[in-house]
Amino acid sequence: MTWRQAVLLSCFSAVVLLSMLREGTSVSVGTMQMAGEEASEDAKQKIFMQESDASNFLKRRGKRSPKSRDEVNAENRQKLRVDELRREYYEEQRNEFENFVEEQNDEQEERSREAVEQWRQWHYDGLHPSYLYNRHHT
């Protein structure tokens, strides 16, 4: 029976100690937490509207009634943003493909130039000047 009491006493003391440590850290950082909570509340107020305003916003217009200027502007901003993102994506894809094609063409030109140079060295008989000096200038 005494070992159970010792285990319970140690567990209880550990819980008390942990709760005191948690309170101590919250007190030491309390002002920063309050400032952070206030900033998050301000951000929430900027992003989210009150529930009553939201329900009025949705109920204000029927299906066939014209949209308000704010609704039209919000939809246009969303469409413009989507168009801009799509344009950036396709521009990036096009640039990557152009770079790839340019690298492929450079490699092909290098291989063909090396092959021509090897052919000229192999077939050069030593009697006539090389091809570079035998060109006709117009």
C-alpha positions as protocol buffer text, in pm:
chain_id: "A"
residue {
  index: 1
  type: MET
  ca { x: 0 y: 0 z: 0 }
}
residue {
  index: 2
  type: THR
  ca { x: 283 y: 241 z: 70 }
}
residue {
  index: 3
  type: TRP
  ca { x: 435 y: 211 z: -277 }
}
residue {
  index: 4
  type: ARG
  ca { x: 99 y: 307 z: -431 }
}
residue {
  index: 5
  type: GLN
  ca { x: 87 y: 612 z: -211 }
}
residue {
  index: 6
  type: ALA
  ca { x: 443 y: 704 z: -312 }
}
residue {
  index: 7
  type: VAL
  ca { x: 357 y: 672 z: -683 }
}
residue {
  index: 8
  type: LEU
  ca { x: 37 y: 877 z: -646 }
}
residue {
  index: 9
  type: LEU
  ca { x: 219 y: 1142 z: -445 }
}
residue {
  index: 10
  type: SER
  ca { x: 496 y: 1171 z: -707 }
}
residue {
  index: 11
  type: CYS
  ca { x: 242 y: 1192 z: -992 }
}
residue {
  index: 12
  type: PHE
  ca { x: 43 y: 1457 z: -807 }
}
residue {
  index: 13
  type: SER
  ca { x: 355 y: 1660 z: -736 }
}
residue {
  index: 14
  type: ALA
  ca { x: 460 y: 1635 z: -1104 }
}
residue {
  index: 15
  type: VAL
  ca { x: 119 y: 1765 z: -1215 }
}
residue {
  index: 16
  type: VAL
  ca { x: 136 y: 2056 z: -972 }
}
residue {
  index: 17
  type: LEU
  ca { x: 491 y: 2139 z: -1078 }
}
residue {
  index: 18
  type: LEU
  ca { x: 400 y: 2132 z: -1450 }
}
residue {
  index: 19
  type: SER
  ca { x: 95 y: 2350 z: -1398 }
}
residue {
  index: 20
  type: MET
  ca { x: 305 y: 2603 z: -1204 }
}
residue {
  index: 21
  type: LEU
  ca { x: 567 y: 2607 z: -1481 }
}
residue {
  index: 22
  type: ARG
  ca { x: 300 y: 2660 z: -1747 }
}
residue {
  index: 23
  type: GLU
  ca { x: 153 y: 2954 z: -1552 }
}
residue {
  index: 24
  type: GLY
  ca { x: 499 y: 3102 z: -1503 }
}
residue {
  index: 25
  type: THR
  ca { x: 579 y: 3097 z: -1874 }
}
residue {
  index: 26
  type: SER
  ca { x: 244 y: 3249 z: -1965 }
}
residue {
  index: 27
  type: VAL
  ca { x: 302 y: 3532 z: -1716 }
}
residue {
  index: 28
  type: SER
  ca { x: 650 y: 3603 z: -1848 }
}
residue {
  index: 29
  type: VAL
  ca { x: 530 y: 3612 z: -2209 }
}
residue {
  index: 30
  type: GLY
  ca { x: 187 y: 3754 z: -2131 }
}
residue {
  index: 31
  type: THR
  ca { x: 230 y: 4096 z: -2292 }
}
residue {
  index: 32
  type: MET
  ca { x: 361 y: 3948 z: -2616 }
}
residue {
  index: 33
  type: GLN
  ca { x: 77 y: 3696 z: -2629 }
}
residue {
  index: 34
  type: MET
  ca { x: -179 y: 3972 z: -2577 }
}
residue {
  index: 35
  type: ALA
  ca { x: -24 y: 4178 z: -2858 }
}
residue {
  index: 36
  type: GLY
  ca { x: -23 y: 3874 z: -3085 }
}
residue {
  index: 37
  type: GLU
  ca { x: -387 y: 3799 z: -3003 }
}
residue {
  index: 38
  type: GLU
  ca { x: -484 y: 4160 z: -3074 }
}
residue {
  index: 39
  type: ALA
  ca { x: -304 y: 4150 z: -3408 }
}
residue {
  index: 40
  type: SER
  ca { x: -475 y: 3825 z: -3501 }
}
residue {
  index: 41
  type: GLU
  ca { x: -813 y: 3971 z: -3404 }
}
residue {
  index: 42
  type: ASP
  ca { x: -747 y: 4275 z: -3626 }
}
residue {
  index: 43
  type: ALA
  ca { x: -654 y: 4046 z: -3913 }
}
residue {
  index: 44
  type: LYS
  ca { x: -968 y: 3837 z: -3860 }
}
residue {
  index: 45
  type: GLN
  ca { x: -1181 y: 4151 z: -3862 }
}
residue {
  index: 46
  type: LYS
  ca { x: -1023 y: 4261 z: -4189 }
}
residue {
  index: 47
  type: ILE
  ca { x: -1075 y: 3923 z: -4354 }
}
residue {
  index: 48
  type: PHE
  ca { x: -1404 y: 3802 z: -4208 }
}
residue {
  index: 49
  type: MET
  ca { x: -1727 y: 3996 z: -4173 }
}
residue {
  index: 50
  type: GLN
  ca { x: -1987 y: 3961 z: -3902 }
}
residue {
  index: 51
  type: GLU
  ca { x: -2234 y: 3675 z: -3938 }
}
residue {
  index: 52
  type: SER
  ca { x: -2531 y: 3910 z: -3970 }
}
residue {
  index: 53
  type: ASP
  ca { x: -2355 y: 4110 z: -4241 }
}
residue {
  index: 54
  type: ALA
  ca { x: -2268 y: 3793 z: -4429 }
}
residue {
  index: 55
  type: SER
  ca { x: -2625 y: 3664 z: -4422 }
}
residue {
  index: 56
  type: ASN
  ca { x: -2756 y: 4006 z: -4531 }
}
residue {
  index: 57
  type: PHE
  ca { x: -2498 y: 4013 z: -4809 }
}
residue {
  index: 58
  type: LEU
  ca { x: -2621 y: 3679 z: -4941 }
}
residue {
  index: 59
  type: LYS
  ca { x: -2992 y: 3757 z: -4895 }
}
residue {
  index: 60
  type: ARG
  ca { x: -2970 y: 4106 z: -5040 }
}
residue {
  index: 61
  type: ARG
  ca { x: -2984 y: 3997 z: -5403 }
}
residue {
  index: 62
  type: GLY
  ca { x: -3210 y: 3749 z: -5576 }
}
residue {
  index: 63
  type: LYS
  ca { x: -3102 y: 3522 z: -5861 }
}
residue {
  index: 64
  type: ARG
  ca { x: -3230 y: 3747 z: -6137 }
}
residue {
  index: 65
  type: SER
  ca { x: -3159 y: 4086 z: -5987 }
}
residue {
  index: 66
  type: PRO
  ca { x: -2853 y: 4275 z: -6110 }
}
residue {
  index: 67
  type: LYS
  ca { x: -2528 y: 4244 z: -5922 }
}
residue {
  index: 68
  type: SER
  ca { x: -2406 y: 4530 z: -5709 }
}
residue {
  index: 69
  type: ARG
  ca { x: -2101 y: 4729 z: -5812 }
}
residue {
  index: 70
  type: ASP
  ca { x: -1900 y: 4568 z: -5529 }
}
residue {
  index: 71
  type: GLU
  ca { x: -1989 y: 4216 z: -5643 }
}
residue {
  index: 72
  type: VAL
  ca { x: -1895 y: 4294 z: -6002 }
}
residue {
  index: 73
  type: ASN
  ca { x: -1566 y: 4450 z: -5894 }
}
residue {
  index: 74
  type: ALA
  ca { x: -1483 y: 4153 z: -5669 }
}
residue {
  index: 75
  type: GLU
  ca { x: -1556 y: 3906 z: -5950 }
}
residue {
  index: 76
  type: ASN
  ca { x: -1349 y: 4109 z: -6196 }
}
residue {
  index: 77
  type: ARG
  ca { x: -1056 y: 4122 z: -5954 }
}
residue {
  index: 78
  type: GLN
  ca { x: -1073 y: 3743 z: -5914 }
}
residue {
  index: 79
  type: LYS
  ca { x: -1085 y: 3691 z: -6291 }
}
residue {
  index: 80
  type: LEU
  ca { x: -794 y: 3928 z: -6349 }
}
residue {
  index: 81
  type: ARG
  ca { x: -588 y: 3753 z: -6082 }
}
residue {
  index: 82
  type: VAL
  ca { x: -660 y: 3411 z: -6234 }
}
residue {
  index: 83
  type: ASP
  ca { x: -568 y: 3542 z: -6580 }
}
residue {
  index: 84
  type: GLU
  ca { x: -245 y: 3687 z: -6447 }
}
residue {
  index: 85
  type: LEU
  ca { x: -150 y: 3360 z: -6276 }
}
residue {
  index: 86
  type: ARG
  ca { x: -232 y: 3164 z: -6592 }
}
residue {
  index: 87
  type: ARG
  ca { x: -26 y: 3404 z: -6804 }
}
residue {
  index: 88
  type: GLU
  ca { x: 272 y: 3377 z: -6568 }
}
residue {
  index: 89
  type: TYR
  ca { x: 250 y: 2997 z: -6568 }
}
residue {
  index: 90
  type: TYR
  ca { x: 242 y: 2968 z: -6947 }
}
residue {
  index: 91
  type: GLU
  ca { x: 517 y: 3227 z: -6986 }
}
residue {
  index: 92
  type: GLU
  ca { x: 736 y: 3028 z: -6750 }
}
residue {
  index: 93
  type: GLN
  ca { x: 661 y: 2705 z: -6939 }
}
residue {
  index: 94
  type: ARG
  ca { x: 739 y: 2873 z: -7272 }
}
residue {
  index: 95
  type: ASN
  ca { x: 1070 y: 3010 z: -7140 }
}
residue {
  index: 96
  type: GLU
  ca { x: 1173 y: 2669 z: -7010 }
}
residue {
  index: 97
  type: PHE
  ca { x: 1090 y: 2507 z: -7342 }
}
residue {
  index: 98
  type: GLU
  ca { x: 1275 y: 2777 z: -7539 }
}
residue {
  index: 99
  type: ASN
  ca { x: 1583 y: 2726 z: -7320 }
}
residue {
  index: 100
  type: PHE
  ca { x: 1560 y: 2350 z: -7372 }
}
residue {
  index: 101
  type: VAL
  ca { x: 1531 y: 2387 z: -7750 }
}
residue {
  index: 102
  type: GLU
  ca { x: 1820 y: 2633 z: -7759 }
}
residue {
  index: 103
  type: GLU
  ca { x: 2040 y: 2391 z: -7565 }
}
residue {
  index: 104
  type: GLN
  ca { x: 1943 y: 2104 z: -7796 }
}
residue {
  index: 105
  type: ASN
  ca { x: 2022 y: 2312 z: -8105 }
}
residue {
  index: 106
  type: ASP
  ca { x: 2358 y: 2419 z: -7960 }
}
residue {
  index: 107
  type: GLU
  ca { x: 2449 y: 2057 z: -7886 }
}
residue {
  index: 108
  type: GLN
  ca { x: 2345 y: 1949 z: -8236 }
}
residue {
  index: 109
  type: GLU
  ca { x: 2549 y: 2227 z: -8397 }
}
residue {
  index: 110
  type: GLU
  ca { x: 2850 y: 2133 z: -8187 }
}
residue {
  index: 111
  type: ARG
  ca { x: 2820 y: 1764 z: -8286 }
}
residue {
  index: 112
  type: SER
  ca { x: 2781 y: 1843 z: -8655 }
}
residue {
  index: 113
  type: ARG
  ca { x: 3074 y: 2090 z: -8648 }
}
residue {
  index: 114
  type: GLU
  ca { x: 3294 y: 1829 z: -8482 }
}
residue {
  index: 115
  type: ALA
  ca { x: 3186 y: 1566 z: -8737 }
}
residue {
  index: 116
  type: VAL
  ca { x: 3266 y: 1798 z: -9028 }
}
residue {
  index: 117
  type: GLU
  ca { x: 3602 y: 1886 z: -8877 }
}
residue {
  index: 118
  type: GLN
  ca { x: 3687 y: 1517 z: -8833 }
}
residue {
  index: 119
  type: TRP
  ca { x: 3585 y: 1445 z: -9191 }
}
residue {
  index: 120
  type: ARG
  ca { x: 3808 y: 1726 z: -9319 }
}
residue {
  index: 121
  type: GLN
  ca { x: 4106 y: 1606 z: -9116 }
}
residue {
  index: 122
  type: TRP
  ca { x: 4059 y: 1249 z: -9239 }
}
residue {
  index: 123
  type: HIS
  ca { x: 4027 y: 1343 z: -9606 }
}
residue {
  index: 124
  type: TYR
  ca { x: 4291 y: 1616 z: -9621 }
}
residue {
  index: 125
  type: ASP
  ca { x: 4559 y: 1506 z: -9868 }
}
residue {
  index: 126
  type: GLY
  ca { x: 4817 y: 1770 z: -9782 }
}
residue {
  index: 127
  type: LEU
  ca { x: 4843 y: 1897 z: -10141 }
}
residue {
  index: 128
  type: HIS
  ca { x: 4570 y: 2156 z: -10145 }
}
residue {
  index: 129
  type: PRO
  ca { x: 4505 y: 2420 z: -9882 }
}
residue {
  index: 130
  type: SER
  ca { x: 4239 y: 2338 z: -9631 }
}
residue {
  index: 131
  type: TYR
  ca { x: 3874 y: 2418 z: -9693 }
}
residue {
  index: 132
  type: LEU
  ca { x: 3878 y: 2734 z: -9480 }
}
residue {
  index: 133
  type: TYR
  ca { x: 4145 y: 2897 z: -9698 }
}
residue {
  index: 134
  type: ASN
  ca { x: 3995 y: 2776 z: -10024 }
}
residue {
  index: 135
  type: ARG
  ca { x: 3664 y: 2956 z: -9997 }
}
residue {
  index: 136
  type: HIS
  ca { x: 3552 y: 3194 z: -10269 }
}
residue {
  index: 137
  type: HIS
  ca { x: 3485 y: 3540 z: -10137 }
}
residue {
  index: 138
  type: THR
  ca { x: 3210 y: 3732 z: -10311 }
}
